[in-house]
Coordinates of C-alpha atoms and ligand atoms in Angstrom, one line a residue:
M1 CA 0.0 0.0 0.0
Y2 CA 1.4 3.4 -1.0
K3 CA 1.2 6.2 1.5
I4 CA 1.7 9.3 -0.6
G5 CA 2.2 12.7 1.0
N6 CA 3.3 16.0 -0.4
Q7 CA 6.9 16.7 -1.4
I8 CA 7.8 20.1 -0.1
G9 CA 11.2 20.4 -1.6
Q10 CA 12.8 17.1 -0.5
E11 CA 10.7 16.8 2.7
T12 CA 7.7 14.5 2.6
V13 CA 4.7 16.1 4.5
H14 CA 1.5 14.2 5.2
N15 CA -1.9 15.8 5.9
P16 CA -4.0 13.5 8.0
A17 CA -6.9 15.9 7.6
S18 CA -7.3 15.2 3.9
V19 CA -6.5 11.6 3.0
H20 CA -8.0 10.0 -0.2
P21 CA -7.8 6.5 -1.6
V22 CA -5.8 5.6 -4.8
T23 CA -7.3 2.7 -6.8
S24 CA -5.9 0.6 -9.6
P25 CA -8.0 0.5 -12.7
L26 CA -6.8 -3.0 -13.3
T27 CA -8.7 -4.4 -10.3
G28 CA -10.8 -1.6 -8.8
Q29 CA -8.8 -2.3 -5.6
V30 CA -7.4 0.4 -3.3
I31 CA -3.6 0.4 -3.7
G32 CA -2.8 3.3 -1.4
E33 CA -3.7 6.7 -0.1
V34 CA -2.7 10.2 -0.9
S35 CA -3.0 13.2 1.3
Y36 CA -3.8 16.6 -0.2
A37 CA -1.8 19.7 0.4
D38 CA -3.3 22.4 2.7
P39 CA -2.7 26.2 2.0
A40 CA 0.3 26.3 4.5
M41 CA 2.0 23.5 2.6
I42 CA 1.5 25.3 -0.7
D43 CA 3.0 28.5 0.8
R44 CA 6.0 26.5 2.0
A45 CA 6.6 24.9 -1.3
V46 CA 6.4 28.3 -3.1
A47 CA 8.8 29.9 -0.5
K48 CA 11.3 27.1 -0.9
A49 CA 11.0 27.3 -4.7
R50 CA 11.7 31.0 -4.7
E51 CA 14.7 30.7 -2.4
A52 CA 16.2 27.8 -4.4
Q53 CA 15.4 29.4 -7.8
R54 CA 17.4 32.5 -6.9
Q55 CA 20.6 30.4 -6.5
W56 CA 19.8 28.1 -9.4
A57 CA 19.4 31.1 -11.8
Q58 CA 23.0 32.1 -11.0
L59 CA 24.4 28.9 -12.6
T60 CA 25.1 28.6 -16.3
Y61 CA 22.8 26.7 -18.6
K62 CA 25.5 24.1 -19.0
K63 CA 25.8 23.6 -15.3
R64 CA 22.0 23.3 -14.8
S65 CA 21.7 20.7 -17.6
E66 CA 24.1 18.4 -15.8
V67 CA 21.2 17.4 -13.6
L68 CA 19.3 16.3 -16.6
F69 CA 22.1 14.0 -17.8
A70 CA 21.9 12.4 -14.3
M71 CA 18.1 12.2 -14.4
R72 CA 18.3 10.4 -17.8
Q73 CA 20.5 7.7 -16.0
Q74 CA 18.0 7.5 -13.1
L75 CA 15.2 6.9 -15.6
Q76 CA 17.1 4.2 -17.3
A77 CA 18.1 2.5 -14.0
H78 CA 14.5 2.6 -12.7
E79 CA 12.7 1.7 -15.9
D80 CA 11.1 -1.5 -14.6
E81 CA 10.0 0.1 -11.3
L82 CA 8.5 3.1 -13.0
A83 CA 6.7 1.0 -15.7
Q84 CA 5.1 -1.1 -12.9
I85 CA 3.9 1.9 -11.0
I86 CA 2.4 3.6 -14.1
T87 CA 0.6 0.4 -15.1
Q88 CA -0.7 -0.2 -11.6
E89 CA -2.1 3.3 -11.0
N90 CA -3.1 4.2 -14.5
G91 CA -4.0 0.8 -16.0
K92 CA -2.1 1.1 -19.3
S93 CA -0.2 -1.9 -20.6
L94 CA 3.4 -2.5 -19.4
A95 CA 4.6 -1.9 -23.0
E96 CA 2.9 1.5 -23.0
S97 CA 4.4 2.3 -19.6
R98 CA 7.8 1.4 -20.8
A99 CA 7.3 3.6 -23.9
A100 CA 6.5 6.4 -21.5
V101 CA 9.8 5.9 -19.7
A102 CA 11.6 5.9 -23.1
K103 CA 9.8 9.2 -24.0
A104 CA 10.8 10.7 -20.6
I105 CA 14.4 9.9 -21.4
E106 CA 14.0 11.5 -24.8
L107 CA 12.6 14.7 -23.1
C108 CA 15.7 14.8 -20.9
E109 CA 17.9 14.5 -24.0
F110 CA 16.1 17.5 -25.5
A111 CA 16.5 19.5 -22.3
V112 CA 20.3 19.0 -22.3
S113 CA 20.4 20.5 -25.8
I114 CA 18.8 23.8 -24.6
P115 CA 22.1 25.5 -23.9
A116 CA 22.9 25.2 -27.7
L117 CA 19.4 26.6 -28.7
I118 CA 19.1 29.4 -26.2
A119 CA 22.4 31.3 -26.8
G120 CA 21.6 35.0 -26.9
K121 CA 22.0 37.3 -29.9
T122 CA 24.2 40.3 -30.4
E123 CA 24.0 42.8 -33.3
I124 CA 25.7 46.1 -34.1
V125 CA 22.7 48.4 -34.7
S126 CA 24.6 51.7 -35.3
T127 CA 28.1 53.0 -35.3
G128 CA 29.6 52.1 -32.0
I129 CA 26.3 50.8 -30.6
E130 CA 25.5 47.2 -30.1
V131 CA 22.4 45.4 -28.6
K132 CA 22.8 42.2 -26.8
E133 CA 19.7 40.0 -26.0
M134 CA 20.1 37.7 -23.0
T135 CA 17.7 35.1 -21.7
F136 CA 16.7 34.6 -18.1
P137 CA 14.3 32.3 -16.3
V138 CA 10.7 33.2 -15.6
G139 CA 11.0 32.1 -11.9
V140 CA 8.6 29.6 -10.3
L141 CA 6.3 27.5 -12.5
A142 CA 3.3 25.5 -11.5
C143 CA 2.8 22.4 -13.6
I144 CA -0.7 20.8 -13.5
T145 CA -1.1 17.5 -15.2
P146 CA -3.7 14.9 -16.2
F147 CA -4.0 11.2 -15.4
N148 CA -3.4 9.7 -18.8
F149 CA 0.4 10.2 -19.0
P150 CA 1.6 10.4 -15.4
L151 CA 5.3 10.4 -16.3
M152 CA 5.5 11.9 -19.8
V153 CA 3.3 15.0 -19.3
P154 CA 5.1 16.2 -16.1
M155 CA 8.3 15.6 -18.0
W156 CA 7.1 17.8 -20.9
T157 CA 7.6 20.7 -18.5
I158 CA 10.0 19.9 -15.7
P159 CA 13.3 19.2 -17.6
N160 CA 13.0 22.3 -19.9
A161 CA 11.9 24.5 -17.1
L162 CA 14.8 23.5 -14.8
V163 CA 17.5 23.9 -17.5
C164 CA 16.1 27.3 -18.2
G165 CA 16.7 28.2 -14.6
N166 CA 13.2 27.9 -13.1
A167 CA 11.8 26.0 -10.1
V168 CA 8.7 23.8 -10.6
I169 CA 5.8 22.9 -8.3
L170 CA 4.0 19.8 -9.8
K171 CA 0.3 19.2 -9.1
P172 CA -0.3 15.8 -10.6
S173 CA -3.7 14.2 -11.3
E174 CA -5.3 12.9 -8.1
A175 CA -5.7 9.6 -9.9
T176 CA -1.9 9.1 -10.4
P177 CA 0.1 10.6 -7.5
V178 CA 2.5 7.6 -7.1
T179 CA 4.4 8.3 -10.3
A180 CA 4.7 12.0 -9.4
M181 CA 6.3 11.1 -6.1
K182 CA 8.7 8.8 -7.9
I183 CA 9.6 11.6 -10.4
A184 CA 10.5 13.9 -7.4
E185 CA 12.6 11.1 -5.8
L186 CA 14.5 10.4 -8.9
F187 CA 15.3 14.1 -9.4
A188 CA 16.6 14.3 -5.9
Q189 CA 18.8 11.3 -6.6
A190 CA 20.0 13.0 -9.8
G191 CA 21.4 15.8 -7.6
L192 CA 18.7 18.5 -8.1
P193 CA 19.1 21.0 -5.2
D194 CA 16.4 21.0 -2.6
G195 CA 13.4 23.3 -3.3
L196 CA 13.6 23.3 -7.1
L197 CA 10.9 20.6 -7.4
S198 CA 8.0 20.2 -5.1
V199 CA 4.8 18.0 -5.5
V200 CA 1.5 19.2 -4.0
N201 CA -1.4 16.9 -4.3
G202 CA -5.1 17.8 -4.5
E203 CA -7.9 18.8 -6.8
K204 CA -9.7 22.1 -7.8
E205 CA -8.8 24.0 -4.6
V206 CA -5.1 23.3 -4.9
V207 CA -5.1 24.3 -8.6
E208 CA -6.9 27.5 -7.8
A209 CA -4.5 28.3 -5.0
L210 CA -1.6 27.9 -7.5
C211 CA -3.3 30.1 -10.1
D212 CA -3.8 32.8 -7.4
H213 CA -0.5 32.5 -5.5
P214 CA 1.6 35.7 -5.8
G215 CA 4.8 33.6 -5.6
I216 CA 4.1 31.7 -8.8
D217 CA 5.1 33.4 -12.1
A218 CA 3.8 31.0 -14.7
L219 CA 1.7 27.8 -15.2
T220 CA 1.5 24.9 -17.6
F221 CA -1.7 23.0 -17.6
V222 CA -2.6 19.8 -19.4
G223 CA -6.1 18.3 -19.1
S224 CA -9.7 18.7 -20.4
T225 CA -10.9 21.8 -22.3
P226 CA -13.4 23.1 -19.7
V227 CA -10.7 23.0 -17.0
A228 CA -8.0 24.3 -19.3
K229 CA -10.2 27.4 -20.0
L230 CA -10.8 27.9 -16.3
V231 CA -7.1 27.7 -15.4
Y232 CA -6.1 29.9 -18.3
K233 CA -8.6 32.6 -17.4
R234 CA -7.8 32.5 -13.7
A235 CA -4.0 32.5 -14.1
T236 CA -3.9 35.2 -16.8
S237 CA -6.4 37.4 -14.8
N238 CA -3.7 37.3 -12.1
L239 CA -1.3 38.5 -14.8
K240 CA 0.7 35.2 -14.8
R241 CA 1.9 33.5 -18.0
C242 CA -0.1 30.4 -18.8
L243 CA -0.1 27.7 -21.4
A244 CA -3.2 25.4 -21.0
M245 CA -3.5 22.4 -23.2
G246 CA -7.1 21.1 -23.6
G247 CA -8.9 18.0 -24.9
A248 CA -9.4 16.8 -28.4
K249 CA -11.5 15.0 -31.0
N250 CA -9.1 14.1 -33.7
H251 CA -10.2 13.5 -37.3
I252 CA -8.8 11.0 -39.7
L253 CA -9.5 11.6 -43.4
V254 CA -9.3 8.5 -45.7
T255 CA -9.5 8.6 -49.5
D256 CA -10.9 5.6 -51.3
E257 CA -7.7 4.6 -53.2
V258 CA -5.8 3.4 -50.1
N259 CA -5.1 -0.2 -49.1
P260 CA -8.1 -1.1 -46.8
E261 CA -6.3 -3.7 -44.7
I262 CA -3.3 -1.6 -44.0
V263 CA -5.2 1.7 -43.3
A264 CA -7.9 0.0 -41.2
K265 CA -5.2 -1.5 -39.0
E266 CA -3.4 1.9 -38.6
I267 CA -6.7 3.7 -37.7
T268 CA -7.9 1.1 -35.2
S269 CA -4.5 1.1 -33.5
A270 CA -4.6 4.9 -33.3
A271 CA -8.1 4.8 -31.9
Y272 CA -7.9 2.0 -29.4
G273 CA -4.3 2.2 -28.2
M274 CA -4.4 3.0 -24.5
S275 CA -8.2 2.5 -24.9
G276 CA -8.5 5.9 -26.6
Q277 CA -7.3 7.8 -23.5
R278 CA -4.8 9.8 -25.5
C279 CA -5.3 13.4 -26.5
M280 CA -4.0 12.4 -29.9
A281 CA -6.2 9.3 -30.3
A282 CA -8.1 8.9 -33.6
S283 CA -11.7 9.7 -32.8
V284 CA -13.6 10.5 -36.1
V285 CA -13.1 8.9 -39.5
L286 CA -14.2 11.0 -42.5
A287 CA -14.3 8.4 -45.3
I288 CA -14.1 10.2 -48.6
G289 CA -15.6 8.6 -51.7
H290 CA -16.2 4.8 -52.0
C291 CA -14.5 3.8 -48.7
G292 CA -16.8 0.8 -47.9
A293 CA -13.9 -1.6 -47.8
V294 CA -12.0 0.5 -45.3
I295 CA -15.1 0.8 -43.1
D296 CA -15.8 -2.9 -43.3
Q297 CA -12.2 -3.7 -42.2
I298 CA -12.4 -1.2 -39.3
I299 CA -15.6 -2.9 -38.1
A300 CA -14.2 -6.4 -38.5
I301 CA -11.0 -5.5 -36.5
S302 CA -13.0 -3.8 -33.8
K303 CA -15.3 -6.8 -33.4
Q304 CA -12.3 -9.1 -32.8
M305 CA -10.8 -6.9 -30.1
V306 CA -11.1 -8.0 -26.5
A307 CA -11.2 -5.6 -23.6
G308 CA -8.3 -6.4 -21.3
R309 CA -6.2 -8.2 -23.9
D310 CA -6.4 -5.4 -26.5
C311 CA -7.9 -2.5 -24.6
P312 CA -6.6 -1.7 -21.1
P313 CA -9.0 -0.5 -18.5
L314 CA -10.2 3.2 -18.3
I315 CA -9.1 5.3 -15.4
S316 CA -12.3 5.0 -13.4
R317 CA -15.7 3.3 -13.1
K318 CA -17.2 6.8 -13.8
A319 CA -15.3 7.0 -17.1
V320 CA -16.8 3.6 -18.2
E321 CA -20.3 4.8 -17.2
K322 CA -19.8 8.0 -19.2
I323 CA -19.0 6.2 -22.3
G324 CA -21.9 3.8 -21.7
Q325 CA -24.2 6.9 -21.6
Y326 CA -22.6 8.3 -24.7
L327 CA -23.4 5.1 -26.6
D328 CA -27.0 5.0 -25.1
Q329 CA -27.7 8.6 -26.3
T330 CA -25.9 8.8 -29.6
P331 CA -28.2 9.5 -32.6
G332 CA -25.8 7.4 -34.7
T333 CA -25.9 3.7 -35.3
V334 CA -23.7 1.6 -33.0
V335 CA -22.4 -1.2 -35.2
V336 CA -19.8 -2.4 -32.7
D337 CA -20.8 -2.1 -29.0
G338 CA -17.9 -2.1 -26.5
R339 CA -20.3 -2.6 -23.6
R340 CA -20.8 -6.2 -24.8
A341 CA -17.1 -6.8 -25.4
M342 CA -15.5 -9.9 -23.9
V343 CA -13.2 -9.0 -21.0
E344 CA -10.0 -10.8 -20.2
G345 CA -8.9 -9.4 -16.9
D346 CA -10.2 -8.7 -13.4
P347 CA -14.1 -8.5 -13.5
N348 CA -13.8 -5.5 -11.1
G349 CA -11.4 -3.6 -13.4
Y350 CA -12.7 -0.6 -15.3
Y351 CA -13.0 -2.3 -18.7
I352 CA -14.9 -1.5 -21.9
G353 CA -14.3 -2.7 -25.4
P354 CA -14.1 -0.8 -28.7
S355 CA -17.2 0.7 -30.2
V356 CA -17.9 2.0 -33.7
I357 CA -20.7 4.4 -34.4
L358 CA -21.9 5.3 -37.9
Y359 CA -23.5 8.7 -38.7
D360 CA -25.3 10.0 -41.8
T361 CA -24.2 13.6 -41.3
I362 CA -21.7 15.5 -39.2
D363 CA -24.6 17.4 -37.6
A364 CA -25.7 14.3 -35.9
M365 CA -22.3 13.7 -34.2
P366 CA -21.9 15.2 -30.7
E367 CA -19.0 17.6 -30.5
E368 CA -17.8 16.4 -27.1
E369 CA -14.6 14.5 -26.6
V370 CA -15.3 10.8 -25.7
F371 CA -11.9 9.8 -24.4
G372 CA -12.4 6.1 -24.7
P373 CA -12.1 3.3 -27.3
T374 CA -14.7 4.7 -29.6
L375 CA -14.5 5.5 -33.4
E376 CA -17.2 7.6 -35.1
I377 CA -17.4 7.3 -38.9
I378 CA -19.1 9.5 -41.4
Q379 CA -19.0 9.1 -45.2
V380 CA -18.5 12.2 -47.3
A381 CA -18.3 12.9 -51.1
T382 CA -15.2 15.1 -51.4
L383 CA -12.0 16.1 -49.7
E384 CA -13.3 19.7 -49.4
E385 CA -16.4 18.5 -47.5
A386 CA -14.1 16.5 -45.2
I387 CA -11.9 19.5 -44.5
A388 CA -14.9 21.7 -43.9
Y389 CA -16.3 19.2 -41.4
Q390 CA -13.0 19.0 -39.5
N391 CA -12.8 22.8 -39.5
R392 CA -16.1 23.0 -37.6
S393 CA -14.8 21.0 -34.7
P394 CA -14.1 23.1 -31.6
Y395 CA -10.9 21.1 -31.1
G396 CA -7.7 21.3 -33.1
N397 CA -5.1 18.9 -31.6
G398 CA -4.4 16.3 -34.3
A399 CA -5.7 15.4 -37.7
S400 CA -4.5 13.0 -40.4
I401 CA -5.1 12.0 -43.9
F402 CA -4.5 8.5 -45.4
T403 CA -4.2 8.9 -49.1
D404 CA -2.0 7.7 -52.1
T405 CA -2.4 11.1 -53.8
G406 CA 0.2 13.7 -53.0
L407 CA -2.1 16.6 -54.0
Y408 CA -4.8 15.5 -51.5
A409 CA -2.1 15.3 -48.8
Q410 CA -1.0 18.8 -49.6
E411 CA -4.5 20.2 -49.6
A412 CA -5.2 18.5 -46.3
S413 CA -2.1 20.0 -44.7
L414 CA -3.1 23.5 -45.9
G415 CA -6.8 23.1 -44.9
L416 CA -7.1 21.1 -41.7
S417 CA -7.3 23.3 -38.6
S418 CA -5.1 21.3 -36.2
G419 CA -1.8 22.0 -34.7
M420 CA -0.4 18.6 -35.5
L421 CA -1.1 17.0 -38.9
G422 CA -0.4 13.5 -40.2
I423 CA 0.0 12.1 -43.6
N424 CA -0.4 8.3 -43.7
I425 CA 0.1 8.2 -39.9
G426 CA -2.6 7.8 -37.3
V427 CA -1.0 9.5 -34.3
P428 CA 1.0 12.5 -35.6
V429 CA 2.9 13.4 -32.5
P430 CA 5.9 15.5 -33.5
R431 CA 9.2 14.3 -31.8
D432 CA 11.6 16.7 -30.2
P433 CA 13.0 19.2 -31.1
F434 CA 9.7 19.9 -32.8
S435 CA 7.0 21.0 -30.4
F436 CA 3.7 19.5 -29.2
G437 CA 0.7 21.7 -29.3
G438 CA -2.8 22.0 -30.8
L439 CA -5.1 24.8 -31.9
K440 CA -8.6 26.1 -31.1
G441 CA -10.1 24.5 -27.9
S442 CA -7.1 22.2 -27.6
K443 CA -4.7 24.9 -26.5
F444 CA -5.0 28.3 -24.8
G445 CA -2.0 30.6 -24.8
Y446 CA 1.0 30.9 -27.1
G447 CA 3.9 28.7 -27.8
D448 CA 3.9 24.9 -27.3
I449 CA 4.4 22.6 -24.4
T450 CA 7.6 20.7 -25.6
G451 CA 10.6 21.2 -27.8
Y452 CA 11.9 24.6 -28.9
G453 CA 8.3 26.0 -28.9
S454 CA 8.3 25.7 -25.1
L455 CA 11.3 28.0 -24.5
P456 CA 9.5 31.4 -24.8
L457 CA 7.1 30.5 -22.0
L458 CA 10.0 29.4 -19.8
T459 CA 12.3 32.4 -20.3
T460 CA 12.3 36.1 -20.4
T461 CA 14.7 38.3 -22.4
R462 CA 16.6 41.4 -21.5
K463 CA 18.1 43.7 -24.1
V464 CA 21.4 45.4 -23.2
T465 CA 22.3 48.4 -25.4
T466 CA 26.0 49.4 -25.2
K467 CA 27.6 52.5 -26.7
W468 CA 31.4 52.5 -27.4
N469 CA 32.6 56.0 -27.3
P470 CA 34.8 57.1 -30.3
K471 CA 37.0 59.0 -27.8
D472 CA 38.1 55.7 -26.3
K473 CA 40.0 55.1 -29.6
K474 CA 43.7 55.8 -29.0
D475 CA 46.7 56.1 -31.3
W476 CA 49.0 53.7 -29.4
L477 CA 52.2 54.9 -31.1
S478 CA 51.8 58.7 -30.5
Ligands
LIG1 P1 -8.9 17.0 -16.1 O1 -9.2 18.2 -16.8 O2 -10.1 16.3 -15.3 O3 -7.8 17.2 -15.0 C1 -6.5 17.7 -15.3 C2 -6.0 18.4 -14.0 O4 -6.8 19.4 -13.6 C3 -5.8 17.4 -12.8 O5 -4.6 17.7 -12.2 C4 -7.0 17.8 -12.0 O6 -6.8 17.6 -10.6 C5 -7.3 19.3 -12.3 N1 -8.7 19.7 -12.2 C6 -9.8 18.9 -12.4 N2 -10.9 19.7 -12.3 C7 -10.5 20.9 -12.0 C8 -11.2 22.1 -11.8 N3 -12.5 22.2 -11.8 N4 -10.5 23.2 -11.5 C9 -9.1 23.2 -11.4 N5 -8.4 22.0 -11.6 C10 -9.1 20.9 -11.9 O7 -8.3 16.0 -17.1 P2 -8.0 14.4 -16.9 O8 -9.3 13.7 -16.9 O9 -7.0 14.2 -15.8 O10 -7.2 14.1 -18.3 C11 -7.8 13.8 -19.5 C12 -7.9 15.1 -20.4 O11 -6.7 15.6 -20.6 C13 -8.6 14.8 -21.7 O12 -9.5 15.8 -22.0 C14 -7.4 14.8 -22.7 O13 -7.7 15.1 -24.0 C15 -6.5 15.9 -22.0 N6 -5.1 15.9 -22.4 C16 -4.7 16.8 -23.3 C17 -3.4 16.8 -23.7 C18 -2.9 17.9 -24.7 O14 -1.7 18.0 -24.8 N7 -3.7 18.6 -25.3 C19 -2.5 15.8 -23.3 C20 -3.0 14.8 -22.4 C21 -4.3 14.9 -22.0

């Protein structure tokens, strides 16, 4: 049984007045408890962060990045343990959890390259006058994260923020506090000075306290769109920097000349991997032209899938019930029903199988994000119609086209209103150094959450103008 407290710098502090169970989606069993931070603990975490950050900011980028080299080694050395924890508290397969550790390692590798990217600029702007631009850290950042990637999403922000000279206060999802504690422990073992990383647990109240706290300079948020909007508005109304990543409903366009077997396999894997609990999961198929064979293949593959074996559990019983209600109320035709899927796993785990819903028109399809193993399919006559449908979505995280025609791929890249586009790939996540970030209701604020696009949020610039006086010139031989 895990007993998770709050990590105020490198001190673990429990709060007996606010203790909550942590359950495993695999079994529905309680695997531990987490105590939430009270306002005094948040104040202490912020005070420690401010103090530590002042010293940290004095070091060079190169010196700070040494901790990330060491963290990379910690992640490698603890791969098995981390993967077990993620699978236990989040429910995803061990292979997915290992992939998350590999991704966290990659994120550290990008962070150690920041010194090369961040070097300031100098320019002679007039005779004897030069301007030098230097980068400085923002200060103390709060990082608020969702349940679906308990290791990767915190690691989107923490390594880059630290190398840029900031301190971080992590507020993980209440469903996955164990991984967050392990992250803090590994950073301490990697030699990160005390105070630069704290973990405060909790829900709405803790997030609001972080948005309002005068000692916090900037926030990154990743989660659902309604909460992203609330956090973005609250943080920016307090004149803090904020980048808030929201939910998604990602469209896959398919033209009718593709190979049905190959493409149906790609699409179902993009839809049902991690049981659709990815913000880049394929959600809606816009089948252009005579795509009957692709649709038949998608249905056939979906019917063969077994919850548990092919689809891991959802995060909670409530999430399973929500998808059940969505399927009950949809005006579309449910041709594969995940509620009746066979389950291989614990009967008390939070399982549901893949579902496929067919719609006659886009107007019939609800706009909301489903966040489960569900594919919604609509047939359209032209590429223009498909692009117009996607453009109407309030979300703009990912969108892809499967086609054998280069011109269609080009038109889709120009017309689709998503931040991350794919051509013949179902989950178009850009790898570092390219940045992760959507558009429309999938992201509020400027910049991106990873890669070089994250650096403007994490740094400030100062411009130094110097005048070299002509009278300083001497004739050394006279
Ligand atoms: P969520 O919005 O419920 O929670 C995210 C964080 O916000 C958690 O730390 C939670 O404690 C906190 N929170 C919840 N309600 C709050 C409130 N009313 N006020 C303040 N804080 C609150 O999201 P989730 O269920 O943990 O994660 C799934 C969602 O995250 C999906 O919508 C998914 O698409 C999205 N997501 C987006 C991205 C992206 O990059 N765009 C990446 C991963 C997940």
